[in-house]
Short mmCIF file of C-alpha atoms in Angstrom, two decimals:
data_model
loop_
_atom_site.label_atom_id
_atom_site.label_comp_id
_atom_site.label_asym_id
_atom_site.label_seq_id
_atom_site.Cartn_x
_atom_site.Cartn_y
_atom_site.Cartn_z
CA UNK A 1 -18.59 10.23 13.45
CA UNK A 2 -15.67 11.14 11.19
CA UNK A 3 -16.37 14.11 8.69
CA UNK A 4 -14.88 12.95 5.35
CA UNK A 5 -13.03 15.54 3.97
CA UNK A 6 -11.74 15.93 0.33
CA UNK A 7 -8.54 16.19 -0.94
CA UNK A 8 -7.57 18.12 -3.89
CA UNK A 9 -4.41 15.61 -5.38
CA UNK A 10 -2.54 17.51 -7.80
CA UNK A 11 0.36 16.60 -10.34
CA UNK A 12 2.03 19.73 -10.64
CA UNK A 13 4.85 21.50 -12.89
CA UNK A 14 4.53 18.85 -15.35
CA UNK A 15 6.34 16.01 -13.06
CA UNK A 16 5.65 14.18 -10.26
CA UNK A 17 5.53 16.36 -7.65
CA UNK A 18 3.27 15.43 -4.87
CA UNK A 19 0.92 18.18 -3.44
CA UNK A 20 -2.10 17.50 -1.71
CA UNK A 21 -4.19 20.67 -0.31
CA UNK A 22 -7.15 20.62 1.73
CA UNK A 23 -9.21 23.38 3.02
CA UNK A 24 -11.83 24.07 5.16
CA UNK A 25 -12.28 26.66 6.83
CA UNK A 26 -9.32 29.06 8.30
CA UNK A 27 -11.14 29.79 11.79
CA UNK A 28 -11.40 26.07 13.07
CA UNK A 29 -8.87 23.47 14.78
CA UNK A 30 -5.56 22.25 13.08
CA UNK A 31 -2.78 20.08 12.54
CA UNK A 32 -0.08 20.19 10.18
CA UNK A 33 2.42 17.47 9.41
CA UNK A 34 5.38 19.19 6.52
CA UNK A 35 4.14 19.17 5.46
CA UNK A 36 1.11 17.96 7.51
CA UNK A 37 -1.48 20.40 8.67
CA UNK A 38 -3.90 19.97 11.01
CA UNK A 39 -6.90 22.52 12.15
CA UNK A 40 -9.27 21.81 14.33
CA UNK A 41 -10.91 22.20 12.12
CA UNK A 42 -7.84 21.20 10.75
CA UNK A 43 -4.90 18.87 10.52
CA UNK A 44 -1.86 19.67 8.64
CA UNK A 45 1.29 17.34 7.58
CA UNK A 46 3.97 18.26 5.46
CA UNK A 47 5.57 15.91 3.40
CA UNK A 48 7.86 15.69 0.40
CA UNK A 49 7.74 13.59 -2.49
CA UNK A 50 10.95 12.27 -4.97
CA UNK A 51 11.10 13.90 -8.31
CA UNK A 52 11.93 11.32 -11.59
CA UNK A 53 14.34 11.61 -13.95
CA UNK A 54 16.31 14.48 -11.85
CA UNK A 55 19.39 13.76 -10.39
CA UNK A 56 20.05 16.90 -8.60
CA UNK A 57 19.83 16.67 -5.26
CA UNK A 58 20.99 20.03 -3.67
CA UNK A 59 21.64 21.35 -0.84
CA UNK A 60 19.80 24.30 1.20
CA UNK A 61 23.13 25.44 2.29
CA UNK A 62 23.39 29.74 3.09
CA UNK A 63 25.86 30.19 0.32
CA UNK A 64 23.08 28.78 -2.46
CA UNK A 65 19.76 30.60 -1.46
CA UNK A 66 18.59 33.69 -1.44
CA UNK A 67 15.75 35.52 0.67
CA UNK A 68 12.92 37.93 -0.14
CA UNK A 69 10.72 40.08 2.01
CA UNK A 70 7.29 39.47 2.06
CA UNK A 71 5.82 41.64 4.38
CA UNK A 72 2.93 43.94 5.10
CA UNK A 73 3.53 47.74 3.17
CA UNK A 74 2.87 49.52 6.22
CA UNK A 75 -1.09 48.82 6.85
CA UNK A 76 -2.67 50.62 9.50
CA UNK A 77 -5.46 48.08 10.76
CA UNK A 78 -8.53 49.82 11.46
CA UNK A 79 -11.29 47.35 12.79
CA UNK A 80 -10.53 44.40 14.79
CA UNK A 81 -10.59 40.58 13.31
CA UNK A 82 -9.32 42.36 9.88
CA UNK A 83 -7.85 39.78 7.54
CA UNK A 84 -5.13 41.58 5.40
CA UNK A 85 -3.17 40.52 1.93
CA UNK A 86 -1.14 41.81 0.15
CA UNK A 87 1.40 40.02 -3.19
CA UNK A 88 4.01 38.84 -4.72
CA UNK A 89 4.36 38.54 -8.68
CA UNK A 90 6.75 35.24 -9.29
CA UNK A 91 9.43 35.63 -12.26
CA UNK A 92 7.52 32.85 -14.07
CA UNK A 93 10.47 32.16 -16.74
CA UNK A 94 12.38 30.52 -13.71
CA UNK A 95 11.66 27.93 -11.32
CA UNK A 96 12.60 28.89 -7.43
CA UNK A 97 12.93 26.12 -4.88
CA UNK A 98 11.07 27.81 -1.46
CA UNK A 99 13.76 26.29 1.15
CA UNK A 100 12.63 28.02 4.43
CA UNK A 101 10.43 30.60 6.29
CA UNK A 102 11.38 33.19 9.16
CA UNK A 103 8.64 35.04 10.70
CA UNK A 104 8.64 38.88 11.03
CA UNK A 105 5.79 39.10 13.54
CA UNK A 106 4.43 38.27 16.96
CA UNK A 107 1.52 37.28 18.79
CA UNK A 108 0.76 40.69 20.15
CA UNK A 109 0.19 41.73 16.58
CA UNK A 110 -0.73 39.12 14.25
CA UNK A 111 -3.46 36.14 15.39
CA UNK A 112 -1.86 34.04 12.49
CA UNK A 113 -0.58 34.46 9.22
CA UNK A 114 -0.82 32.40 5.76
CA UNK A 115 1.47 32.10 2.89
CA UNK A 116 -0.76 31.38 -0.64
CA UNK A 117 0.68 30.12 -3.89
CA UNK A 118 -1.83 31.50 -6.68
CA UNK A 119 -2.43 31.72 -9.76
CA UNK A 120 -3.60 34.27 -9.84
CA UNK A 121 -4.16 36.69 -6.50
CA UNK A 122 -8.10 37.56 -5.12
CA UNK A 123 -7.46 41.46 -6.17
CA UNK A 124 -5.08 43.86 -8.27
CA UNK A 125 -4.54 46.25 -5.54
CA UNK A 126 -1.47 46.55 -3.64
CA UNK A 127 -3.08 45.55 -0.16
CA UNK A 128 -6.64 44.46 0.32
CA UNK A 129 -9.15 42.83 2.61
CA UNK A 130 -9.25 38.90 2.01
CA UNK A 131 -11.56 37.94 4.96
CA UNK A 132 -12.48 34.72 7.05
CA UNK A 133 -11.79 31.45 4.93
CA UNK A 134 -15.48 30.58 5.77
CA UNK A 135 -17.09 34.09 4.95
CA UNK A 136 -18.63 35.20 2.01
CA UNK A 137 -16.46 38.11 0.09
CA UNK A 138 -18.41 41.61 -0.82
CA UNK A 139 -17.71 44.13 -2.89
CA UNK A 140 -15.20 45.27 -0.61
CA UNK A 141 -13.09 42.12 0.29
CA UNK A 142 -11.63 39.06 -2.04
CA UNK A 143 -10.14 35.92 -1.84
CA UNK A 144 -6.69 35.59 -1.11
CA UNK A 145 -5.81 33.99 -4.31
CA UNK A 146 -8.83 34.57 -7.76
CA UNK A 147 -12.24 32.74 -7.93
CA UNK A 148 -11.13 30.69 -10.70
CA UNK A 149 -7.64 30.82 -10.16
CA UNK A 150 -5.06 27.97 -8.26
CA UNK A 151 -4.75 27.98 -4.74
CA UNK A 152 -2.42 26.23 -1.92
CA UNK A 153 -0.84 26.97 1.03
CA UNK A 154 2.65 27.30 1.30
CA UNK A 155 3.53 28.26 5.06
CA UNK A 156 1.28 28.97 8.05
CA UNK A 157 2.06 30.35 11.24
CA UNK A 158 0.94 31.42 14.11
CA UNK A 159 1.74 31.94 18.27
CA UNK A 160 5.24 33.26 17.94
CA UNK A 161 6.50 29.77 16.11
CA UNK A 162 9.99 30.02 14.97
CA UNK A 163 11.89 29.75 11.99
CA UNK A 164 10.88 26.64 9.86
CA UNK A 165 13.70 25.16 7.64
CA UNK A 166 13.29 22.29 5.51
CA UNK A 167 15.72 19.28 4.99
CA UNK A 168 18.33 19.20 2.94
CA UNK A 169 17.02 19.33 -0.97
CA UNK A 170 13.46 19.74 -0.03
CA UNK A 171 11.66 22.48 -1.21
CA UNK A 172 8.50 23.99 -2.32
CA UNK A 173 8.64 24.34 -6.31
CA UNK A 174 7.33 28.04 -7.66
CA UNK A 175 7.46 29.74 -11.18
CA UNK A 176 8.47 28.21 -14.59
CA UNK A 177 6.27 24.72 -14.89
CA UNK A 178 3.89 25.15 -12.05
CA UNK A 179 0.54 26.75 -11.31
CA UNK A 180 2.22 29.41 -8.61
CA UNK A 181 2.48 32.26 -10.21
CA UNK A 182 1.77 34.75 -7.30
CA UNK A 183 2.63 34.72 -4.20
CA UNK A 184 0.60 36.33 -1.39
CA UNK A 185 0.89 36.71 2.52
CA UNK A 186 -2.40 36.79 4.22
CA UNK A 187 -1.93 38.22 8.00
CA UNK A 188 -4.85 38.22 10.41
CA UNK A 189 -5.12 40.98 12.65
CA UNK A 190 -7.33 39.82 16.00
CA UNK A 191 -6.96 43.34 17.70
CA UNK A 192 -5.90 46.64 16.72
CA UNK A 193 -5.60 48.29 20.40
CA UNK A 194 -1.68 48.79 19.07
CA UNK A 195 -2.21 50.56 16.19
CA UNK A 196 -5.60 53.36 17.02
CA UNK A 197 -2.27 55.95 17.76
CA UNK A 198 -1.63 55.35 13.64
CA UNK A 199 1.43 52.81 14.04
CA UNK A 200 1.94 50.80 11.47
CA UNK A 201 2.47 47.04 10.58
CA UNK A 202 5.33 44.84 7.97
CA UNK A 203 4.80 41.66 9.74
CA UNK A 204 5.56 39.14 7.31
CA UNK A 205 7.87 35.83 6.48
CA UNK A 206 11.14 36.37 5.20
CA UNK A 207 11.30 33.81 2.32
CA UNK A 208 14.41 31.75 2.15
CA UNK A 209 14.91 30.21 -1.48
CA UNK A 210 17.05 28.59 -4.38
CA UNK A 211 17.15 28.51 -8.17
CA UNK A 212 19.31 25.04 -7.53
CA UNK A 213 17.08 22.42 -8.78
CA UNK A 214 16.17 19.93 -5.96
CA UNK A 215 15.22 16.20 -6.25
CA UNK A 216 12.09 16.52 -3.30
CA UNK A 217 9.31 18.30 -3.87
CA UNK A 218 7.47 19.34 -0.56
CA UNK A 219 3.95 19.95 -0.14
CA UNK A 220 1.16 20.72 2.28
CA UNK A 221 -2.13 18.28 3.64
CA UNK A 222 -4.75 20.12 5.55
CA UNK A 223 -7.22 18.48 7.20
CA UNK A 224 -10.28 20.70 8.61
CA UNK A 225 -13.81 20.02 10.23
CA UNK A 226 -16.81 22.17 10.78
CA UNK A 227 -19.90 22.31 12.78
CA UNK A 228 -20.61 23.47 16.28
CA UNK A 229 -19.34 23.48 19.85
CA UNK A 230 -22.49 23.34 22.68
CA UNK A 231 -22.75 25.26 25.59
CA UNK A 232 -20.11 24.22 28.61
CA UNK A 233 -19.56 21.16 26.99
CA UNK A 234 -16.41 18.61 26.11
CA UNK A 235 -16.66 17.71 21.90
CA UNK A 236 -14.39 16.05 19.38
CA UNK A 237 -14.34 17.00 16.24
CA UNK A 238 -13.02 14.36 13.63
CA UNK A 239 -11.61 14.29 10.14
CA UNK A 240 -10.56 11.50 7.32
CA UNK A 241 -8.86 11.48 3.59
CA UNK A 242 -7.86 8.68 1.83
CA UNK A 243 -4.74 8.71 0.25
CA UNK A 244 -5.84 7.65 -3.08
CA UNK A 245 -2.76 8.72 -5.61
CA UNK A 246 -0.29 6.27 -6.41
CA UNK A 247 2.27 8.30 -4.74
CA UNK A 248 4.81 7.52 -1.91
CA UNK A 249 4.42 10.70 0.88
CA UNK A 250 7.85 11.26 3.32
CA UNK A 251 6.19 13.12 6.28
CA UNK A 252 8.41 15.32 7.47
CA UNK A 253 6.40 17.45 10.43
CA UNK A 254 3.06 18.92 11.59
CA UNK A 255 1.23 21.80 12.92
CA UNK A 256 -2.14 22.20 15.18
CA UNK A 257 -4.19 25.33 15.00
CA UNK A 258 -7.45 26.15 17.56
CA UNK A 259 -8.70 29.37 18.90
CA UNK A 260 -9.02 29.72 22.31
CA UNK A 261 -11.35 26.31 23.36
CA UNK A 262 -8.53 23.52 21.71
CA UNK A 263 -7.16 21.53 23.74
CA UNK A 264 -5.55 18.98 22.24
CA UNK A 265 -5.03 18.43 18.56
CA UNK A 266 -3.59 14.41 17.26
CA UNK A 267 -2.74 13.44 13.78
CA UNK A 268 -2.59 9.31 12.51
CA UNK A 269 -1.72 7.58 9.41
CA UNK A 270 -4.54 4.72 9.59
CA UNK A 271 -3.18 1.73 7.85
CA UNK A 272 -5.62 -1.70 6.70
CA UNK A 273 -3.32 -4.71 7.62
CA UNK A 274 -3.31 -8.00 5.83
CA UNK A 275 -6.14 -9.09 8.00
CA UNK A 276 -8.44 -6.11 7.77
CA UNK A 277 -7.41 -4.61 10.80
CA UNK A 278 -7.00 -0.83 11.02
CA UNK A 279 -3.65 0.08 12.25
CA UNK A 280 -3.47 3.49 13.94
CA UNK A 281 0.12 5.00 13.77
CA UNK A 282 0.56 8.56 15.87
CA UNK A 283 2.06 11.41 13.22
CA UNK A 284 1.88 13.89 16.21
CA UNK A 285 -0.12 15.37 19.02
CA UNK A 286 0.02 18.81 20.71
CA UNK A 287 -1.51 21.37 22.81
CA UNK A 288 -2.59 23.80 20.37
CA UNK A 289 -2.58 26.96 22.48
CA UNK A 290 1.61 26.05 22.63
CA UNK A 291 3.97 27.74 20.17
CA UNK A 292 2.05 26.83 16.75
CA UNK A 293 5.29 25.93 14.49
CA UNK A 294 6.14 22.77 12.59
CA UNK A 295 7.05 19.65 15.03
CA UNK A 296 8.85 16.71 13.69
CA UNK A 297 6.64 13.89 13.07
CA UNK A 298 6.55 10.64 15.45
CA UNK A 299 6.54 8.43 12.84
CA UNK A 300 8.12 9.06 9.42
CA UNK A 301 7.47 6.10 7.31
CA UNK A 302 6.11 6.58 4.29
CA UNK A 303 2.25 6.84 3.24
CA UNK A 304 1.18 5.28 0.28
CA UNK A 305 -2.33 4.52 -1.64
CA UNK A 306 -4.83 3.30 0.64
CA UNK A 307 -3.63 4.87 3.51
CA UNK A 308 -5.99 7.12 5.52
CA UNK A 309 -5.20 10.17 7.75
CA UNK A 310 -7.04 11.01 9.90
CA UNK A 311 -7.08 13.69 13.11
CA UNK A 312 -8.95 14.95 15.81
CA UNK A 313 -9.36 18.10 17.81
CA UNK A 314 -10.47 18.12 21.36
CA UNK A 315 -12.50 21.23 22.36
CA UNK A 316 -13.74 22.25 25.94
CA UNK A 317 -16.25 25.18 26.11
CA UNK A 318 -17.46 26.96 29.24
CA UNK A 319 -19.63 29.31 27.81
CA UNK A 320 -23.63 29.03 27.95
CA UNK A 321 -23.92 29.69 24.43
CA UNK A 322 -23.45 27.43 20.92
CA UNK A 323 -19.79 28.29 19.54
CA UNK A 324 -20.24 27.94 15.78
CA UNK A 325 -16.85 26.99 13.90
CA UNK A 326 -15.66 29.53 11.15
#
């Protein structure tokens, strides 16, 4: 059985930019297509959407952007499965155009790491612990981004994935007419053999970016699931939103995300043809314990109203026990 998942469909920045955001939870399957997402428990897709009345198309050329550190201060991680973040305030009084992502991190250190546009972020200290996206917060952890506050990711990596650039004049719009008003890098530290000597840690992204205004607005779809995984057992876990903003979606490329029982993580667009037929169209499909960076998509036509995405993560456990997700 599919578990239907909502999707948050935002108008944002006062035009038509295009940014659907779903989350589950952060410890589950995905896949994400750019900009799709996809986890098992989710799916993500990235895509882009046109902006009206803007004629400016620029170009994400190295003379026009800029780049800006966002990395850890120096944290010394002292307990293993430690979720770290720490902010960024955005010059609100000008829009930036978020053109690209390097990685300053590997596997050996950091599990995976998240980049959150907030309003406003889950604490006012410099660094602080933001937890499991399926956890309950005490009195000494928060949110990545505040309670009340917006919230969408911006860039997720993980496995020693590479540099992602976006096309020319796409880009993710922060600052002046939109909800982002702080940035903040989550990193998730799985073990902390590395550092009980008192090394440090600055993994981070590098944030590639221009003030040039650009005609394509990119944005993020996550798809997650939940539930359980029984003992030395094969299960599928399944996922489905309906596109239901009349909005035309470019998908541009995806990502999968497991822990250590994925297998295989596949992303469609599920289209209902003129005689009621459901039309399954492949958007990507990968081993998830591979390099987890942004793939092209198969299939780049556009998704419109109506159309369904859907994705599902294969999982194989050999243990004797239940394996609960999050």
């Amino acid at each position: 059985m599919w578990r239907t998942c909502n999707v948050v469909s935002q108008t944002i920045f006062g035009m038509s930019t295009y940014m659907l955001y779903l989350l589950y939870q952060m410890r589950i399957p995905t896949l994400i297509v750019i900009l799709f997402t996809l986890q098992c428990s989710t799916y993500g897709l990235v895509s882009y959407d046109y902006l009206e009345n803007n004629d400016i198309s620029g170009l994400n050329s190295v003379e026009q952007t800029s780049r800006f550190p966002l990395l850890m201060p120096k944290v010394v991680p002292n307990k293993p499965e430690l979720y770290l973040c720490t902010p960024v305030k955005v010059d609100y009084t000008t829009s930036y155009f978020i053109v690209g992502y390097e990685p300053n991190a590997t596997m050996n250190t950091a599990h995976h790491m998240l980049v959150y546009g907030c309003g406003e972020p889950g604490s006012t200290k410099p660094v602080w612990n933001c937890g499991e996206m399926s956890k309950e917060y005490s009195a000494d952890s928060a949110s990545p981004c505040g309670v009340h506050s917006h919230s969408q990711i911006l860039y997720a990596w993980a496995r020693d994935a590479p540099k992602l650039d976006l096309p020319n004049g796409v880009g993710f719009k922060v600052g002046l007419n939109t909800p982002i008003k702080y940035i903040v890098l989550q990193v998730h530290y799985a073990h902390i053999d590395k550092f009980k000597d008192g090394s440090s840690d600055d993994s981070g992204v590098f944030i590639d970016y221009t003030i040039r205004p650009l005609k394509k607005l990119a944005g993020v779809l996550l798809l997650g699931t939940a539930g359980h995984i029984p003992p030395n057992s094969l299960e599928h876990m399944e996922t489905a939103c309906e596109i239901n903003e009349n909005k035309t979606l470019h998908p541009i490329a995806y990502r999968t995300h497991t822990h250590s029982l994925g297998k295989v993580v596949s992303g469609y667009r599920v289209r209902t043809d003129e005689h009621g037929s459901h039309q399954w169209t492949l958007l990507g499909k990968r081993d998830p314990l591979t390099p987890q960076m942004f793939y092209p998509v198969e299939n780049s036509d556009p998704i419109v109203i109506g159309d369904y995405l859907a994705a599902r993560c294969t999982m194989i456990s050999h243990r004797n026990r239940i394996t609960e997700i999050g």
